[in-house]
Coordinates of C-alpha atoms and ligand atoms in Angstrom, one line a residue:
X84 CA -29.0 43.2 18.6
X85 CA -26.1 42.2 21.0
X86 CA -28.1 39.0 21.7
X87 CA -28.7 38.1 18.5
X88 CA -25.4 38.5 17.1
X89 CA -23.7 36.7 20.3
X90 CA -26.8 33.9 19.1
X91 CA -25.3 33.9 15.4
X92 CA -21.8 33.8 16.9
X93 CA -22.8 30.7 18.6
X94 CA -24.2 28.7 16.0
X95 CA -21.7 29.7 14.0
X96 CA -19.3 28.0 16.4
X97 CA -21.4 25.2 17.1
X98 CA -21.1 24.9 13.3
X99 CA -17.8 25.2 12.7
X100 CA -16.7 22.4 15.8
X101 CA -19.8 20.1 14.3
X102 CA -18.0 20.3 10.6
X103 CA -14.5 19.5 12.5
X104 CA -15.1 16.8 14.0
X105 CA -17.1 15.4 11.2
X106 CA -14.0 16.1 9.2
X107 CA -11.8 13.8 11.8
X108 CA -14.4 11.3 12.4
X109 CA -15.0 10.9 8.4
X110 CA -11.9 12.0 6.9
X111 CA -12.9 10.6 3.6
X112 CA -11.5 11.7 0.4
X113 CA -13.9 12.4 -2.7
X114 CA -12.3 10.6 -6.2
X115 CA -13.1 8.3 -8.6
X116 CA -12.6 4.3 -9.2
X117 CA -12.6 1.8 -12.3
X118 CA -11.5 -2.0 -12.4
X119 CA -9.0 -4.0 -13.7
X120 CA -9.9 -5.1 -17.4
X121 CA -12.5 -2.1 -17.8
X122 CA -12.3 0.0 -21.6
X123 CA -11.0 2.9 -19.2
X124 CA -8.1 1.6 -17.5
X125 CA -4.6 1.6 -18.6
X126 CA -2.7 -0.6 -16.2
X127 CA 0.7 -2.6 -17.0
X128 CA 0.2 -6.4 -16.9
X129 CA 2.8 -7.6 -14.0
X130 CA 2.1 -5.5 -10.8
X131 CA 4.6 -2.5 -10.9
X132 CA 4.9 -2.5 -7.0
X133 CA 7.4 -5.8 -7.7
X134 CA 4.6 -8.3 -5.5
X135 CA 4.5 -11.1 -8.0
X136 CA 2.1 -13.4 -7.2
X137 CA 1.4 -12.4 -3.4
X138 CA 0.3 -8.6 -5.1
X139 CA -2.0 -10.4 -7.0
X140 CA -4.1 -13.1 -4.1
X141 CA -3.0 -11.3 -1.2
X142 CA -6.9 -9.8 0.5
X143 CA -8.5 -12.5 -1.2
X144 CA -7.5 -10.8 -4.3
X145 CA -9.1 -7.3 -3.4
X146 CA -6.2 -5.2 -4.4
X147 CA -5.8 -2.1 -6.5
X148 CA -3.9 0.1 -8.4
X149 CA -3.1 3.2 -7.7
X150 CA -2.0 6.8 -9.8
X151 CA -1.6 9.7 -7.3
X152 CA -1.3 7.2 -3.9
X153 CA 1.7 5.2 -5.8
X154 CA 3.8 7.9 -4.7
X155 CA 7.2 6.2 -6.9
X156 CA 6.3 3.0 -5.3
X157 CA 6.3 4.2 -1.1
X158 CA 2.6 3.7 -1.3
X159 CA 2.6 0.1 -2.0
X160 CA 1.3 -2.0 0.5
X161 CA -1.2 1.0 1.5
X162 CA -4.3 -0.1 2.7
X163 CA -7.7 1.7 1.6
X164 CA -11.7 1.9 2.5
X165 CA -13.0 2.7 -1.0
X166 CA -16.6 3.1 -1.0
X167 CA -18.8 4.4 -4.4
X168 CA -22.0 6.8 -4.1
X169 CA -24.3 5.4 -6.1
X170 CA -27.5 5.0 -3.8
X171 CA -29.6 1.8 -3.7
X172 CA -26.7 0.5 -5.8
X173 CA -23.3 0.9 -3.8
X174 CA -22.7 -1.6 0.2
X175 CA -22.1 1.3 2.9
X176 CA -18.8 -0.7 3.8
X177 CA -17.7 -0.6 0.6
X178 CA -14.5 -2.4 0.2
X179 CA -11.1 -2.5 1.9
X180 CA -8.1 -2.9 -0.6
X181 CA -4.2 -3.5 -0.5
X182 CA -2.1 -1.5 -3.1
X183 CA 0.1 -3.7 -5.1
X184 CA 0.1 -1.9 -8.6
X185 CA 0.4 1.4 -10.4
X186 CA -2.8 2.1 -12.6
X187 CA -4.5 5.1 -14.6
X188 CA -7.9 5.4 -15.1
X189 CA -10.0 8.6 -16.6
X190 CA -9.8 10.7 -13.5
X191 CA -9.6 7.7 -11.3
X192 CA -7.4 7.2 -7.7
X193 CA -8.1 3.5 -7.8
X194 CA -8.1 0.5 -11.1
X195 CA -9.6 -2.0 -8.7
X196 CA -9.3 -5.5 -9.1
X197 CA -13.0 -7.2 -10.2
X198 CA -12.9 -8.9 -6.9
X199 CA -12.2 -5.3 -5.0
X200 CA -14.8 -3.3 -7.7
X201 CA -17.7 -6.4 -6.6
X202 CA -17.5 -5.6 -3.3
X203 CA -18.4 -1.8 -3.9
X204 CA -21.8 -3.3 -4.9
X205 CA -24.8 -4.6 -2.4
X206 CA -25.3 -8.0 -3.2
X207 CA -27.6 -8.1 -6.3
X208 CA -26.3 -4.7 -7.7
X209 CA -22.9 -6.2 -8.7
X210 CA -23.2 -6.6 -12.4
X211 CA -25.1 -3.2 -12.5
X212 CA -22.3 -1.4 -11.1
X213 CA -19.8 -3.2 -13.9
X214 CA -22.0 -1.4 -16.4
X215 CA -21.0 1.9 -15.0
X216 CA -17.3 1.4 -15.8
X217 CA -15.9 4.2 -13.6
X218 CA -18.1 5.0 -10.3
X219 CA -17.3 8.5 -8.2
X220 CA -16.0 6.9 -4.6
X221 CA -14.6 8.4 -1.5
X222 CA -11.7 6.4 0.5
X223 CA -9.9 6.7 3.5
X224 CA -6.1 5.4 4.3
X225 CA -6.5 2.6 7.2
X226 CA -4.7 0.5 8.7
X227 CA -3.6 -3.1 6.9
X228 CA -4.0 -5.7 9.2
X229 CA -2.2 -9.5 7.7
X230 CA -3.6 -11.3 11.4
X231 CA -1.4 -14.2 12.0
X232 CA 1.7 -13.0 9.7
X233 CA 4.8 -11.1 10.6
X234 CA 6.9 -9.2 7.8
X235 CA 8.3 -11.1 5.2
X236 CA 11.2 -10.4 3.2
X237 CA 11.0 -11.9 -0.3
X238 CA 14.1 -12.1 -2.2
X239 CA 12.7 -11.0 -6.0
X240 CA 13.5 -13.4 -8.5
X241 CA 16.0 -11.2 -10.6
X242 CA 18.3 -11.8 -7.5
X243 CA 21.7 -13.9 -8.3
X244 CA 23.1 -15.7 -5.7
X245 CA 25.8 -14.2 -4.5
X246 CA 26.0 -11.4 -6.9
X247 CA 22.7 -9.0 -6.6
X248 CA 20.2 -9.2 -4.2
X249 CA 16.9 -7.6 -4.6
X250 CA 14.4 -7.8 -1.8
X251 CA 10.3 -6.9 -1.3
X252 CA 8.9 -6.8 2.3
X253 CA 5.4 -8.8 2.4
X254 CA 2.8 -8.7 4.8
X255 CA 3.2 -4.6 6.0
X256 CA 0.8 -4.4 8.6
X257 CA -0.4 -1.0 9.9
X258 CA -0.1 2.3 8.2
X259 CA 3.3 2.5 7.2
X260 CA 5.4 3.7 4.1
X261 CA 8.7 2.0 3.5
X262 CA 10.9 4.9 2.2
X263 CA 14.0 3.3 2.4
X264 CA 15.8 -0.3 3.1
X265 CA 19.4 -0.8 4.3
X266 CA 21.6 -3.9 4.9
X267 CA 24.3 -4.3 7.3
X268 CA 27.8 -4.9 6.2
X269 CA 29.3 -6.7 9.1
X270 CA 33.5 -6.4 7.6
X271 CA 32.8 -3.0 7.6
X272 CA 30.2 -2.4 10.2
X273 CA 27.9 -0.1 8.8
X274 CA 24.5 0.5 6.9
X275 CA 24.6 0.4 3.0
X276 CA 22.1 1.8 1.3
X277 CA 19.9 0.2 -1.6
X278 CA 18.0 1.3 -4.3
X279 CA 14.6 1.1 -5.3
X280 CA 15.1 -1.0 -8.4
X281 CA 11.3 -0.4 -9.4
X282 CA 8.0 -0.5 -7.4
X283 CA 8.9 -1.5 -3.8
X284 CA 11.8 -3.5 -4.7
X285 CA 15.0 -2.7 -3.2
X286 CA 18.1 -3.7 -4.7
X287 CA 22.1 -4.3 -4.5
X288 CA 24.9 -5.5 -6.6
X289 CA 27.8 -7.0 -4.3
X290 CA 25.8 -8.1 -1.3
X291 CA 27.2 -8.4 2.1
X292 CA 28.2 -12.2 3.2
X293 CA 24.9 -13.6 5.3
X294 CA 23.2 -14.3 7.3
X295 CA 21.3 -10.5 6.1
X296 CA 20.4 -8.2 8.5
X297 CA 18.1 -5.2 7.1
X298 CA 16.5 -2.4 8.0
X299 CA 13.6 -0.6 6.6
X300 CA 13.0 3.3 7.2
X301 CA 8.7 3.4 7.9
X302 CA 7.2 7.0 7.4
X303 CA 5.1 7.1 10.6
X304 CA 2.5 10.6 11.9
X305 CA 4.9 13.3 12.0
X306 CA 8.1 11.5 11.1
X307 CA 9.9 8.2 10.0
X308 CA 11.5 5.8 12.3
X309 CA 13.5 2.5 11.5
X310 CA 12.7 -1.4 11.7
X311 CA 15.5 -3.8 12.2
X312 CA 14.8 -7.8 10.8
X313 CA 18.0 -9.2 12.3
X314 CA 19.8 -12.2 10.1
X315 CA 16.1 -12.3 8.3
X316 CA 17.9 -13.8 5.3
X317 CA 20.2 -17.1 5.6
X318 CA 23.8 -17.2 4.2
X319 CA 22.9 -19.3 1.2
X320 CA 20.0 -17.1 0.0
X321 CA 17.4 -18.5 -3.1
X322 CA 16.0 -16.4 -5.2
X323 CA 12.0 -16.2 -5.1
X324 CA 12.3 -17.3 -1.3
X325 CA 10.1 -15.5 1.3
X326 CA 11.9 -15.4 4.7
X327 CA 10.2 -14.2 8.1
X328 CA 11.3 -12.1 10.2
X329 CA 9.7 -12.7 12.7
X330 CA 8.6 -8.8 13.7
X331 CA 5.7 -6.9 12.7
X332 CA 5.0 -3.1 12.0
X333 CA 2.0 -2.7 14.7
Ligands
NAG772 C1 5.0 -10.2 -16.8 O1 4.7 -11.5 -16.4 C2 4.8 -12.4 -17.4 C3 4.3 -13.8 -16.9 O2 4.5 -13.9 -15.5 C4 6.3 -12.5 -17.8 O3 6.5 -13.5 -18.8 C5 6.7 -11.1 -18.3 O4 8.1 -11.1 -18.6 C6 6.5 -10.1 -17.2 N1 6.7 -8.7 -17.7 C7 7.5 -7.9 -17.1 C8 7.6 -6.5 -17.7 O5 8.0 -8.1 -16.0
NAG773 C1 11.5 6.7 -8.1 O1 11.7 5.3 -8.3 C2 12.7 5.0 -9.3 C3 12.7 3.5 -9.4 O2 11.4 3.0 -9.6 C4 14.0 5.5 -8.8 O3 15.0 5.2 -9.8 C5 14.0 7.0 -8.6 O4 15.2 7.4 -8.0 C6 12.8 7.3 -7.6 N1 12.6 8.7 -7.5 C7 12.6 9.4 -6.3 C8 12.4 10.8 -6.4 O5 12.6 8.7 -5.3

């Protein structure tokens, strides 16, 4: 009796640390994914994260949008492993996407773009896989990685030299969201705040005299800290112009 119930009491154990660290080493997240175009998505035309043309070819165009993750526009720029569960139909990499809209779908996490939804498919299954329309996926958060590029700041074509500037970071490597972006006022010598106009666009009417210096609060594990890009943006600032600042998130 004692033997077998110290027996159970070990494979219970044994069962209990094998599910945990399956749990770490998978950490997937069961949901559901449709594309860009299909009958079941209803996704605005223009990125909502405020990307422009970079949210729409940046990962060789394997992007998606995003209901739950968008998270009022902090989860842009996320980077996801979706992969769908169809056997003999779906790769076992599946695909690795960079958030850059807001989308709904029937049940869905993810509206991928065709380019993203083709890569959930082994080679020869791709226009099967179309047919479903919505496939069940798991995903995982993961690091974005933009080799080669440092964080950019775009200045969003509704600014207006010298009256409002609103600004987009590019190129967010790691696992970071921005939650907040601040500009230094050098007469006064502090931070001033600025609002998220829409998406990830942070805006300002009355901008300090350049050259800019921002900075951008990052959520982080357990916390947030702050990024300085130091005189990122030149006195006489252009609208639609993508300055580097010459740092990177990881
Ligand atoms: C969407 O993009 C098109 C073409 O780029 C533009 O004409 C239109 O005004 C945009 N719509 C919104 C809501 O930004
Ligand atoms: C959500 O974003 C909008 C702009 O897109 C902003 O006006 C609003 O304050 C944000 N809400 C929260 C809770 O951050």
């Amino acid at each position: 009796m004692g033997f077998a119930a110290k027996s159970y009491c070990s494979l219970l154990c044994v069962l209990v640390l094998l599910s945990t660290i399956c749990y770490f080493q998978d950490g997937y997240v069961s949901s559901r994914a449709t594309y860009d175009g299909s009958p079941d998505c209803f996704q605005t035309p223009n990125g909502t994260c405020g990307y422009g043309e970079f949210g729409r070819t940046i990962n060789n165009a394997k992007v998606a949008g995003v209901s739950r993750l968008y998270k009022n526009g902090s989860g842009c720029g996320a980077c996801y492993r979706v992969k769908c569960k169809i056997p003999k139909l779906c790769s076992d990499n599946g695909v690795k996407v960079v958030v850059t809209d807001y989308g709904e779908g029937d049940k869905t996490d993810f509206i991928l773009s065709t380019h993203a939804y083709a890569r959930l498919a082994i080679p020869n299954a791709v226009l099967e896989l179309f047919s479903y329309g919505v496939v069940d996926v798991e995903y995982q958060r993961i690091p974005c990685r933009y080799p080669g590029y440092n964080l950019m700041v775009k200045l969003h074509e509704h600014s207006k030299f010298p009256v409002y500037l609103a600004v987009v970071v590019l190129y967010q490597a790691g696992v970071y969201d921005i939650t907040a972006v601040n500009v230094w006022q050098v007469d006064s010598q502090q931070w001033r705040c600025m609002r998220r106009a829409f998406g990830t666009v942070w805006d300002l009417f009355d901008p300090p005299l350049g050259p800019l210096t921002f900075r951008a609060q990052v959520s982080v594990k357990g916390g947030t800290k702050w990024v300085q890009m130091i005189n990122v943006v030149p006195s006489k600032w252009k609208a639609g112009a993508v300055y580097d600042t010459t740092i990177q998130l990881s």
